[in-house]
PDB file of C-alpha atoms in Angstrom:
ATOM      1  CA  MET A   1      37.494  77.567  82.696  1.00 58.00           C
ATOM      2  CA  LEU A   2      36.863  75.345  85.728  1.00 51.00           C
ATOM      3  CA  LYS A   3      37.187  78.242  88.100  1.00 57.00           C
ATOM      4  CA  GLY A   4      34.606  80.190  86.069  1.00 61.00           C
ATOM      5  CA  LEU A   5      32.226  77.186  86.138  1.00 54.00           C
ATOM      6  CA  MET A   6      32.578  76.927  89.919  1.00 59.00           C
ATOM      7  CA  LYS A   7      31.846  80.613  90.390  1.00 63.00           C
ATOM      8  CA  PHE A   8      28.756  80.290  88.141  1.00 63.00           C
ATOM      9  CA  GLY A   9      27.444  77.315  90.183  1.00 59.00           C
ATOM     10  CA  ILE A  10      27.842  79.152  93.471  1.00 65.00           C
ATOM     11  CA  VAL A  11      26.045  82.220  92.140  1.00 62.00           C
ATOM     12  CA  LEU A  12      23.212  80.011  90.736  1.00 62.00           C
ATOM     13  CA  THR A  13      22.802  78.260  94.100  1.00 63.00           C
ATOM     14  CA  ILE A  14      22.516  81.547  95.929  1.00 66.00           C
ATOM     15  CA  VAL A  15      19.946  82.885  93.429  1.00 59.00           C
ATOM     16  CA  CYS A  16      17.790  79.711  93.655  1.00 59.00           C
ATOM     17  CA  ALA A  17      17.852  79.699  97.421  1.00 58.00           C
ATOM     18  CA  TYR A  18      16.874  83.333  97.528  1.00 57.00           C
ATOM     19  CA  TYR A  19      14.000  82.783  95.014  1.00 58.00           C
ATOM     20  CA  CYS A  20      12.600  79.703  96.795  1.00 56.00           C
ATOM     21  CA  SER A  21      12.670  81.371 100.209  1.00 56.00           C
ATOM     22  CA  ASP A  22      10.640  84.304  98.875  1.00 56.00           C
ATOM     23  CA  LYS A  23       8.068  81.938  97.304  1.00 55.00           C
ATOM     24  CA  LEU A  24       7.664  79.895 100.474  1.00 50.00           C
ATOM     25  CA  GLN A  25       7.230  82.998 102.526  1.00 55.00           C
ATOM     26  CA  ALA A  26       4.426  84.180 100.192  1.00 54.00           C
ATOM     27  CA  GLU A  27       2.551  80.842 100.363  1.00 55.00           C
ATOM     28  CA  ALA A  28       2.774  80.793 104.120  1.00 51.00           C
ATOM     29  CA  GLN A  29       1.128  84.179 104.308  1.00 54.00           C
ATOM     30  CA  GLN A  30      -1.835  83.095 101.989  1.00 52.00           C
ATOM     31  CA  GLN A  31      -2.850  79.789 103.884  1.00 50.00           C
ATOM     32  CA  PRO A  32      -4.573  79.970 107.294  1.00 49.00           C
ATOM     33  CA  GLY A  33      -2.874  78.228 110.158  1.00 48.00           C
ATOM     34  CA  ALA A  34      -3.975  74.644 110.893  1.00 44.00           C
ATOM     35  CA  PRO A  35      -5.060  73.735 114.393  1.00 47.00           C
ATOM     36  CA  LEU A  36      -2.477  71.929 116.356  1.00 44.00           C
ATOM     37  CA  LYS A  37      -3.111  68.593 117.935  1.00 48.00           C
ATOM     38  CA  SER A  38      -3.464  68.591 121.607  1.00 49.00           C
ATOM     39  CA  ASN A  39      -0.992  66.602 123.573  1.00 50.00           C
ATOM     40  CA  ASP A  40      -3.697  64.477 125.124  1.00 50.00           C
ATOM     41  CA  GLN A  41      -5.178  63.251 121.832  1.00 52.00           C
ATOM     42  CA  GLN A  42      -4.808  59.490 121.425  1.00 57.00           C
ATOM     43  CA  HIS A  43      -2.925  57.977 118.551  1.00 56.00           C
ATOM     44  CA  ILE A  44      -5.051  55.755 116.333  1.00 57.00           C
ATOM     45  CA  GLN A  45      -3.245  53.002 114.533  1.00 59.00           C
ATOM     46  CA  ALA A  46      -4.655  52.340 111.067  1.00 54.00           C
ATOM     47  CA  ASP A  47      -3.461  51.090 107.736  1.00 59.00           C
ATOM     48  CA  VAL A  48      -2.901  53.992 105.362  1.00 57.00           C
ATOM     49  CA  THR A  49      -2.956  53.570 101.646  1.00 61.00           C
ATOM     50  CA  VAL A  50      -1.311  56.327  99.602  1.00 55.00           C
ATOM     51  CA  ILE A  51      -3.542  57.056  96.644  1.00 62.00           C
ATOM     52  CA  HIS A  52      -0.984  59.297  94.898  1.00 60.00           C
ATOM     53  CA  ALA A  53       2.451  60.736  95.782  1.00 60.00           C
ATOM     54  CA  PRO A  54       2.490  64.150  97.332  1.00 64.00           C
ATOM     55  CA  THR A  55       3.361  66.959  95.056  1.00 69.00           C
ATOM     56  CA  ARG A  56       6.834  68.424  95.346  1.00 67.00           C
ATOM     57  CA  ASP A  57       6.968  71.838  96.805  1.00 69.00           C
ATOM     58  CA  ALA A  58       9.601  74.575  96.622  1.00 71.00           C
ATOM     59  CA  TYR A  59      11.756  72.935  99.320  1.00 71.00           C
ATOM     60  CA  ASP A  60      12.217  69.806  97.235  1.00 72.00           C
ATOM     61  CA  ILE A  61      13.049  71.783  94.139  1.00 76.00           C
ATOM     62  CA  THR A  62      15.539  73.894  96.082  1.00 78.00           C
ATOM     63  CA  ALA A  63      17.242  70.831  97.580  1.00 78.00           C
ATOM     64  CA  PHE A  64      17.442  69.178  94.180  1.00 77.00           C
ATOM     65  CA  VAL A  65      18.927  72.268  92.527  1.00 79.00           C
ATOM     66  CA  ILE A  66      21.422  72.722  95.361  1.00 81.00           C
ATOM     67  CA  SER A  67      22.480  69.072  95.072  1.00 82.00           C
ATOM     68  CA  ILE A  68      23.061  69.450  91.349  1.00 83.00           C
ATOM     69  CA  VAL A  69      25.049  72.665  91.858  1.00 80.00           C
ATOM     70  CA  LEU A  70      27.137  71.118  94.633  1.00 82.00           C
ATOM     71  CA  GLY A  71      27.808  68.108  92.438  1.00 83.00           C
ATOM     72  CA  VAL A  72      28.933  70.349  89.602  1.00 81.00           C
ATOM     73  CA  VAL A  73      31.101  72.363  92.005  1.00 81.00           C
ATOM     74  CA  GLY A  74      32.590  69.147  93.444  1.00 83.00           C
ATOM     75  CA  ILE A  75      33.398  67.820  89.998  1.00 85.00           C
ATOM     76  CA  GLY A  76      34.970  71.154  89.132  1.00 81.00           C
ATOM     77  CA  GLY A  77      37.040  71.101  92.339  1.00 83.00           C
ATOM     78  CA  VAL A  78      38.239  67.567  91.652  1.00 85.00           C
ATOM     79  CA  SER A  79      39.133  68.578  88.105  1.00 84.00           C
ATOM     80  CA  VAL A  80      41.068  71.592  89.373  1.00 84.00           C
ATOM     81  CA  GLY A  81      42.889  69.392  91.898  1.00 86.00           C
ATOM     82  CA  VAL A  82      43.791  66.850  89.224  1.00 86.00           C
ATOM     83  CA  CYS A  83      45.063  69.605  86.915  1.00 88.00           C
ATOM     84  CA  THR A  84      47.048  71.132  89.768  1.00 88.00           C
ATOM     85  CA  LEU A  85      48.586  67.747  90.596  1.00 88.00           C
ATOM     86  CA  VAL A  86      49.552  67.211  86.945  1.00 87.00           C
ATOM     87  CA  PHE A  87      51.084  70.696  86.810  1.00 87.00           C
ATOM     88  CA  LEU A  88      53.039  70.122  90.034  1.00 88.00           C
ATOM     89  CA  ARG A  89      54.286  66.781  88.718  1.00 87.00           C
ATOM     90  CA  LYS A  90      55.486  68.438  85.511  1.00 88.00           C
ATOM     91  CA  GLN A  91      57.136  71.200  87.515  1.00 88.00           C
ATOM     92  CA  ALA A  92      58.901  68.649  89.762  1.00 88.00           C
ATOM     93  CA  SER A  93      60.080  66.769  86.679  1.00 88.00           C
ATOM     94  CA  GLU A  94      61.401  70.008  85.174  1.00 88.00           C
ATOM     95  CA  MET A  95      63.207  70.877  88.417  1.00 91.00           C
ATOM     96  CA  ARG A  96      64.736  67.388  88.498  1.00 89.00           C
ATOM     97  CA  HIS A  97      65.889  67.853  84.915  1.00 89.00           C
ATOM     98  CA  GLN A  98      67.386  71.261  85.757  1.00 90.00           C
ATOM     99  CA  ARG A  99      69.186  69.761  88.774  1.00 89.00           C
ATOM    100  CA  ILE A 100      70.717  67.093  86.522  1.00 91.00           C
ATOM    101  CA  ILE A 101      71.820  69.783  84.065  1.00 91.00           C
ATOM    102  CA  MET A 102      73.320  71.881  86.889  1.00 92.00           C
ATOM    103  CA  ARG A 103      75.188  68.842  88.233  1.00 90.00           C
ATOM    104  CA  ARG A 104      76.607  68.140  84.791  1.00 90.00           C
ATOM    105  CA  THR A 105      77.559  71.795  84.417  1.00 91.00           C
ATOM    106  CA  LEU A 106      79.291  71.706  87.817  1.00 91.00           C
ATOM    107  CA  ASN A 107      81.242  68.586  86.849  1.00 90.00           C
ATOM    108  CA  THR A 108      82.216  70.248  83.573  1.00 89.00           C
ATOM    109  CA  MET A 109      83.387  73.358  85.433  1.00 91.00           C
ATOM    110  CA  ARG A 110      85.435  71.220  87.826  1.00 89.00           C
ATOM    111  CA  LEU A 111      87.024  69.433  84.896  1.00 89.00           C
ATOM    112  CA  GLN A 112      87.765  72.751  83.195  1.00 89.00           C
ATOM    113  CA  THR A 113      89.242  74.125  86.425  1.00 89.00           C
ATOM    114  CA  LYS A 114      91.490  71.090  86.778  1.00 88.00           C
ATOM    115  CA  THR A 115      92.507  71.380  83.124  1.00 88.00           C
ATOM    116  CA  LEU A 116      93.223  75.079  83.603  1.00 90.00           C
ATOM    117  CA  SER A 117      95.290  74.345  86.731  1.00 88.00           C
ATOM    118  CA  ASP A 118      97.263  71.712  84.832  1.00 87.00           C
ATOM    119  CA  SER A 119      97.776  74.171  81.970  1.00 89.00           C
ATOM    120  CA  VAL A 120      98.977  76.839  84.398  1.00 90.00           C
ATOM    121  CA  ALA A 121     101.377  74.357  86.019  1.00 89.00           C
ATOM    122  CA  VAL A 122     102.698  73.314  82.607  1.00 89.00           C
ATOM    123  CA  ALA A 123     103.045  76.955  81.559  1.00 90.00           C
ATOM    124  CA  LYS A 124     104.875  77.759  84.806  1.00 90.00           C
ATOM    125  CA  LYS A 125     107.235  74.844  84.269  1.00 88.00           C
ATOM    126  CA  SER A 126     107.833  75.996  80.705  1.00 87.00           C
ATOM    127  CA  ALA A 127     108.482  79.556  81.910  1.00 89.00           C
ATOM    128  CA  ASP A 128     110.855  78.309  84.610  1.00 87.00           C
ATOM    129  CA  ALA A 129     112.653  76.139  82.072  1.00 87.00           C
ATOM    130  CA  ALA A 130     112.907  79.074  79.659  1.00 86.00           C
ATOM    131  CA  LYS A 131     114.225  81.301  82.456  1.00 83.00           C
ATOM    132  CA  GLU A 132     116.781  78.673  83.410  1.00 82.00           C
ATOM    133  CA  ASN A 133     117.882  78.429  79.779  1.00 82.00           C
ATOM    134  CA  VAL A 134     118.220  82.209  79.571  1.00 79.00           C
ATOM    135  CA  ASP A 135     120.143  82.296  82.842  1.00 78.00           C
ATOM    136  CA  LEU A 136     122.416  79.523  81.609  1.00 81.00           C
ATOM    137  CA  LEU A 137     123.044  81.418  78.387  1.00 78.00           C
ATOM    138  CA  ILE A 138     123.721  84.674  80.231  1.00 76.00           C
ATOM    139  CA  ASN A 139     125.991  82.991  82.776  1.00 80.00           C
ATOM    140  CA  LYS A 140     127.841  81.272  79.950  1.00 81.00           C
ATOM    141  CA  GLU A 141     128.434  84.485  78.002  1.00 81.00           C
ATOM    142  CA  ARG A 142     128.832  87.029  80.812  1.00 87.00           C
ATOM    143  CA  GLY A 143     132.185  88.161  82.119  1.00 86.00           C
ATOM    144  CA  ARG A 144     133.718  86.945  85.376  1.00 89.00           C
ATOM    145  CA  MET A 145     136.478  88.480  87.490  1.00 89.00           C
ATOM    146  CA  PHE A 146     138.939  86.601  89.685  1.00 90.00           C
ATOM    147  CA  VAL A 147     141.684  87.813  92.022  1.00 91.00           C
ATOM    148  CA  GLU A 148     145.100  86.156  92.292  1.00 91.00           C
ATOM    149  CA  VAL A 149     147.414  87.427  95.065  1.00 90.00           C
ATOM    150  CA  LEU A 150     151.133  87.363  94.268  1.00 90.00           C
ATOM    151  CA  PRO A 151     153.742  86.117  96.764  1.00 88.00           C
ATOM    152  CA  PHE A 152     154.513  88.674  99.451  1.00 85.00           C
ATOM    153  CA  ASP A 153     158.093  89.772 100.261  1.00 82.00           C
ATOM    154  CA  ILE A 154     157.859  91.143 103.764  1.00 80.00           C
ATOM    155  CA  LYS A 155     161.333  92.709 103.555  1.00 77.00           C
ATOM    156  CA  LYS A 156     160.696  94.479 100.260  1.00 75.00           C
ATOM    157  CA  VAL A 157     159.972  98.157 100.873  1.00 73.00           C
ATOM    158  CA  GLU A 158     159.129 100.764  98.217  1.00 73.00           C
ATOM    159  CA  VAL A 159     159.567 104.381  99.336  1.00 72.00           C
ATOM    160  CA  MET A 160     158.769 103.600 102.976  1.00 75.00           C
ATOM    161  CA  THR A 161     155.703 101.575 102.063  1.00 80.00           C
ATOM    162  CA  GLN A 162     154.745  97.907 102.206  1.00 83.00           C
ATOM    163  CA  VAL A 163     153.172  96.711  98.961  1.00 85.00           C
ATOM    164  CA  VAL A 164     150.868  93.764  98.216  1.00 87.00           C
ATOM    165  CA  GLU A 165     150.630  92.951  94.522  1.00 88.00           C
ATOM    166  CA  PHE A 166     147.802  90.965  92.924  1.00 90.00           C
ATOM    167  CA  LYS A 167     146.204  90.277  89.551  1.00 91.00           C
ATOM    168  CA  VAL A 168     142.633  90.717  88.423  1.00 90.00           C
ATOM    169  CA  ILE A 169     141.774  88.129  85.775  1.00 90.00           C
ATOM    170  CA  TYR A 170     138.787  88.768  83.495  1.00 90.00           C
ATOM    171  CA  HIS A 171     137.208  85.887  81.661  1.00 88.00           C
ATOM    172  CA  GLY A 172     134.178  86.314  79.392  1.00 85.00           C
ATOM    173  CA  ALA A 173     132.969  86.588  75.819  1.00 85.00           C
ATOM    174  CA  THR A 174     130.977  89.801  76.440  1.00 88.00           C
ATOM    175  CA  VAL A 175     131.707  93.264  77.721  1.00 90.00           C
ATOM    176  CA  SER A 176     131.446  94.200  81.418  1.00 91.00           C
ATOM    177  CA  PHE A 177     131.393  97.504  83.273  1.00 91.00           C
ATOM    178  CA  HIS A 178     133.574  98.300  86.281  1.00 89.00           C
ATOM    179  CA  GLU A 179     131.454  99.922  88.992  1.00 87.00           C
ATOM    180  CA  SER A 180     133.677 100.148  92.093  1.00 85.00           C
ATOM    181  CA  SER A 181     136.467  98.315  93.870  1.00 86.00           C
ATOM    182  CA  THR A 182     138.787  98.548  96.841  1.00 84.00           C
ATOM    183  CA  ALA A 183     141.557  96.573  98.563  1.00 85.00           C
ATOM    184  CA  ASP A 184     143.588  96.957 101.733  1.00 84.00           C
ATOM    185  CA  PHE A 185     145.781  95.031 104.116  1.00 84.00           C
ATOM    186  CA  MET A 186     146.643  95.416 107.811  1.00 85.00           C
ATOM    187  CA  LEU A 187     148.740  93.904 110.565  1.00 87.00           C
ATOM    188  CA  THR A 188     146.865  92.544 113.604  1.00 89.00           C
ATOM    189  CA  ASP A 189     147.461  90.206 116.538  1.00 89.00           C
ATOM    190  CA  SER A 190     144.383  88.093 115.619  1.00 88.00           C
ATOM    191  CA  ALA A 191     144.538  85.103 113.300  1.00 87.00           C
ATOM    192  CA  GLU A 192     140.994  85.928 112.135  1.00 87.00           C
ATOM    193  CA  PRO A 193     140.641  88.909 109.806  1.00 85.00           C
ATOM    194  CA  PRO A 194     138.551  91.801 111.097  1.00 78.00           C
ATOM    195  CA  ALA A 195     135.105  92.461 109.727  1.00 75.00           C
ATOM    196  CA  PHE A 196     135.558  94.920 106.906  1.00 65.00           C
ATOM    197  CA  LYS A 197     133.004  97.085 105.130  1.00 62.00           C
ATOM    198  CA  ALA A 198     134.292  99.668 102.739  1.00 53.00           C
ATOM    199  CA  PRO A 199     132.967 103.188 103.372  1.00 51.00           C
ATOM    200  CA  SER A 200     131.174 104.933 100.539  1.00 51.00           C
ATOM    201  CA  TRP A 201     134.040 107.385  99.970  1.00 46.00           C
ATOM    202  CA  LEU A 202     136.429 104.447  99.499  1.00 50.00           C
ATOM    203  CA  LYS A 203     134.307 102.850  96.750  1.00 53.00           C
ATOM    204  CA  THR A 204     136.096 104.240  93.740  1.00 52.00           C
ATOM    205  CA  LYS A 205     137.272 103.007  90.364  1.00 51.00           C
ATOM    206  CA  ALA A 206     140.728 104.474  90.860  1.00 49.00           C
ATOM    207  CA  MET A 207     141.860 101.876  93.387  1.00 57.00           C
ATOM    208  CA  PHE A 208     142.639  99.242  90.752  1.00 70.00           C
ATOM    209  CA  ASN A 209     144.145  99.437  87.313  1.00 76.00           C
ATOM    210  CA  ILE A 210     140.790  98.393  85.778  1.00 84.00           C
ATOM    211  CA  PRO A 211     139.038 100.450  83.060  1.00 86.00           C
ATOM    212  CA  SER A 212     135.397 101.484  83.300  1.00 87.00           C
ATOM    213  CA  VAL A 213     134.497  99.364  80.286  1.00 89.00           C
ATOM    214  CA  ILE A 214     136.086  95.925  80.235  1.00 89.00           C
ATOM    215  CA  PRO A 215     136.068  94.449  76.723  1.00 89.00           C
ATOM    216  CA  ALA A 216     135.585  90.766  76.038  1.00 86.00           C
ATOM    217  CA  ASN A 217     138.587  88.486  76.581  1.00 83.00           C
ATOM    218  CA  SER A 218     140.617  91.264  78.223  1.00 84.00           C
ATOM    219  CA  ASP A 219     144.166  90.812  79.422  1.00 81.00           C
ATOM    220  CA  THR A 220     145.043  90.389  83.077  1.00 87.00           C
ATOM    221  CA  PHE A 221     145.106  93.604  85.113  1.00 88.00           C
ATOM    222  CA  ASN A 222     148.132  94.051  87.398  1.00 89.00           C
ATOM    223  CA  CYS A 223     147.079  95.808  90.609  1.00 87.00           C
ATOM    224  CA  SER A 224     148.562  96.600  94.018  1.00 84.00           C
ATOM    225  CA  THR A 225     147.695  98.156  97.359  1.00 84.00           C
ATOM    226  CA  ARG A 226     150.020  99.883  99.803  1.00 81.00           C
ATOM    227  CA  LEU A 227     150.489 100.308 103.538  1.00 80.00           C
ATOM    228  CA  TYR A 228     152.150 103.685 104.002  1.00 79.00           C
ATOM    229  CA  ARG A 229     154.752 102.513 106.512  1.00 80.00           C
ATOM    230  CA  LYS A 230     157.241  99.667 106.725  1.00 82.00           C
ATOM    231  CA  PHE A 231     157.337  96.807 109.198  1.00 85.00           C
ATOM    232  CA  ASP A 232     160.146  97.003 111.772  1.00 85.00           C
ATOM    233  CA  GLN A 233     162.177  93.992 112.817  1.00 87.00           C
ATOM    234  CA  TYR A 234     160.033  93.372 115.898  1.00 88.00           C
ATOM    235  CA  GLU A 235     156.897  93.108 113.757  1.00 87.00           C
ATOM    236  CA  ILE A 236     158.684  90.927 111.222  1.00 85.00           C
ATOM    237  CA  ASP A 237     159.754  88.531 113.980  1.00 87.00           C
ATOM    238  CA  ARG A 238     156.229  88.342 115.381  1.00 88.00           C
ATOM    239  CA  ILE A 239     154.880  87.627 111.910  1.00 87.00           C
ATOM    240  CA  GLY A 240     157.449  84.860 111.422  1.00 85.00           C
ATOM    241  CA  HIS A 241     156.466  83.248 114.738  1.00 86.00           C
ATOM    242  CA  SER A 242     152.708  83.497 113.976  1.00 85.00           C
ATOM    243  CA  GLN A 243     152.161  86.044 116.720  1.00 89.00           C
ATOM    244  CA  SER A 244     151.063  88.784 114.326  1.00 89.00           C
ATOM    245  CA  PHE A 245     149.162  88.357 111.065  1.00 91.00           C
ATOM    246  CA  ILE A 246     148.831  90.203 107.774  1.00 90.00           C
ATOM    247  CA  HIS A 247     145.295  90.247 106.347  1.00 90.00           C
ATOM    248  CA  PHE A 248     144.576  91.328 102.771  1.00 90.00           C
ATOM    249  CA  TYR A 249     140.940  91.890 101.675  1.00 89.00           C
ATOM    250  CA  GLY A 250     138.787  93.777  99.191  1.00 88.00           C
ATOM    251  CA  TYR A 251     136.121  93.464  96.524  1.00 88.00           C
ATOM    252  CA  ILE A 252     135.326  94.301  92.884  1.00 89.00           C
ATOM    253  CA  GLU A 253     131.818  95.324  91.799  1.00 90.00           C
ATOM    254  CA  TYR A 254     130.885  95.174  88.111  1.00 91.00           C
ATOM    255  CA  LYS A 255     127.921  94.832  85.714  1.00 91.00           C
ATOM    256  CA  ASP A 256     127.533  92.291  82.939  1.00 89.00           C
ATOM    257  CA  PHE A 257     126.112  92.958  79.459  1.00 86.00           C
ATOM    258  CA  MET A 258     122.578  92.412  80.848  1.00 86.00           C
ATOM    259  CA  ASP A 259     123.129  95.233  83.366  1.00 87.00           C
ATOM    260  CA  ARG A 260     123.154  92.832  86.321  1.00 89.00           C
ATOM    261  CA  ILE A 261     125.411  93.563  89.299  1.00 90.00           C
ATOM    262  CA  HIS A 262     128.118  91.065  90.299  1.00 91.00           C
ATOM    263  CA  VAL A 263     130.632  91.173  93.134  1.00 90.00           C
ATOM    264  CA  THR A 264     133.959  89.406  93.578  1.00 90.00           C
ATOM    265  CA  SER A 265     135.112  89.606  97.193  1.00 89.00           C
ATOM    266  CA  PHE A 266     138.390  88.244  98.546  1.00 90.00           C
ATOM    267  CA  CYS A 267     140.143  87.860 101.891  1.00 92.00           C
ATOM    268  CA  TYR A 268     143.588  86.311 102.475  1.00 93.00           C
ATOM    269  CA  THR A 269     145.934  85.855 105.435  1.00 92.00           C
ATOM    270  CA  TRP A 270     149.672  85.660 104.970  1.00 89.00           C
ATOM    271  CA  LYS A 271     151.235  82.377 106.151  1.00 89.00           C
ATOM    272  CA  PRO A 272     155.033  82.707 106.523  1.00 85.00           C
ATOM    273  CA  ARG A 273     157.398  79.769 106.354  1.00 78.00           C
ATOM    274  CA  PRO A 274     157.738  78.243 109.833  1.00 71.00           C
ATOM    275  CA  PRO A 275     161.113  79.054 111.457  1.00 65.00           C
ATOM    276  CA  GLY A 276     163.757  76.360 111.827  1.00 61.00           C
ATOM    277  CA  PRO A 277     164.423  73.263 109.756  1.00 61.00           C
ATOM    278  CA  THR A 278     160.803  72.585 108.808  1.00 58.00           C
ATOM    279  CA  ILE A 279     159.121  71.920 105.511  1.00 61.00           C
ATOM    280  CA  GLY A 280     156.952  74.723 104.147  1.00 60.00           C
ATOM    281  CA  TRP A 281     156.908  77.993 102.254  1.00 79.00           C
ATOM    282  CA  ASP A 282     155.415  81.450 102.387  1.00 82.00           C
ATOM    283  CA  HIS A 283     151.897  81.689 100.888  1.00 86.00           C
ATOM    284  CA  TRP A 284     148.496  83.328 101.124  1.00 90.00           C
ATOM    285  CA  ASP A 285     145.552  81.392 102.584  1.00 90.00           C
ATOM    286  CA  LYS A 286     141.896  82.289 102.103  1.00 90.00           C
ATOM    287  CA  SER A 287     140.339  83.314 105.416  1.00 88.00           C
ATOM    288  CA  GLY A 288     137.316  84.991 106.919  1.00 86.00           C
ATOM    289  CA  PRO A 289     133.626  84.116 106.740  1.00 85.00           C
ATOM    290  CA  PRO A 290     132.097  82.498 103.601  1.00 82.00           C
ATOM    291  CA  ASP A 291     130.979  85.827 102.142  1.00 83.00           C
ATOM    292  CA  ALA A 292     134.530  87.178 102.405  1.00 86.00           C
ATOM    293  CA  ASN A 293     135.511  85.015  99.417  1.00 87.00           C
ATOM    294  CA  LEU A 294     132.550  85.098  97.096  1.00 86.00           C
ATOM    295  CA  GLU A 295     131.917  85.391  93.354  1.00 87.00           C
ATOM    296  CA  THR A 296     128.380  86.285  92.343  1.00 84.00           C
TER     297      THR A 296
END
């Protein structure tokens, strides 16, 4: 409304100015020109008494109208400025209110994120605890296999072969499945057993007297491995004087009732009784690196 009033005042001012200028121009054309005073005419000082005020002409009316219009326009401009200021103040207040709401929303989101992180951590701990409980239950119920090597008689020969006998002990309340196994022994001049890795063609179930399916609480399995030659007296003497060594090694691979693979590896070195009047006896000692005697 104020903008419309301002536009109306400006248009009215222009129309009045245009009308007054035309009227003045017409009056000037009707009156003859007055003679001008000469520059040399003397100025006569005299008291002048104004009988009546001069009449207002078109210039006075135009100035008066323009003043009124400018006043109206000024008031309208001030009113528009005041309204604009009030609007800007309301807008600033609304923006301040929105900023407060956004800050509260951000704090709420941070709190929710922290709560979610804590919930995830608690859930992870619960899952880890549940997994540990399941693993404990499985490890408690699953089968386990152990190897026990029997005493070795170096002079005992069966059909031109040296034999090492051992037992495979199964302990468990659930069934297991025999996957592969192998065992061997050799005579070397090194006290440390050689690094052994069974070739793929040697990984067979026929090496041991172990069935493919091992029932729960099975009996002990009697097994043996053979060296297809006998030791001569020279080798026997070197073994007795700890100059040559017999190493026995192997592994058993099997699955538990949860279809998880387990391996029992073993490595032993034969320790003969020292010669002469010394205290001691023949026995097998575990040897090799840590993974040579391992139960997973």
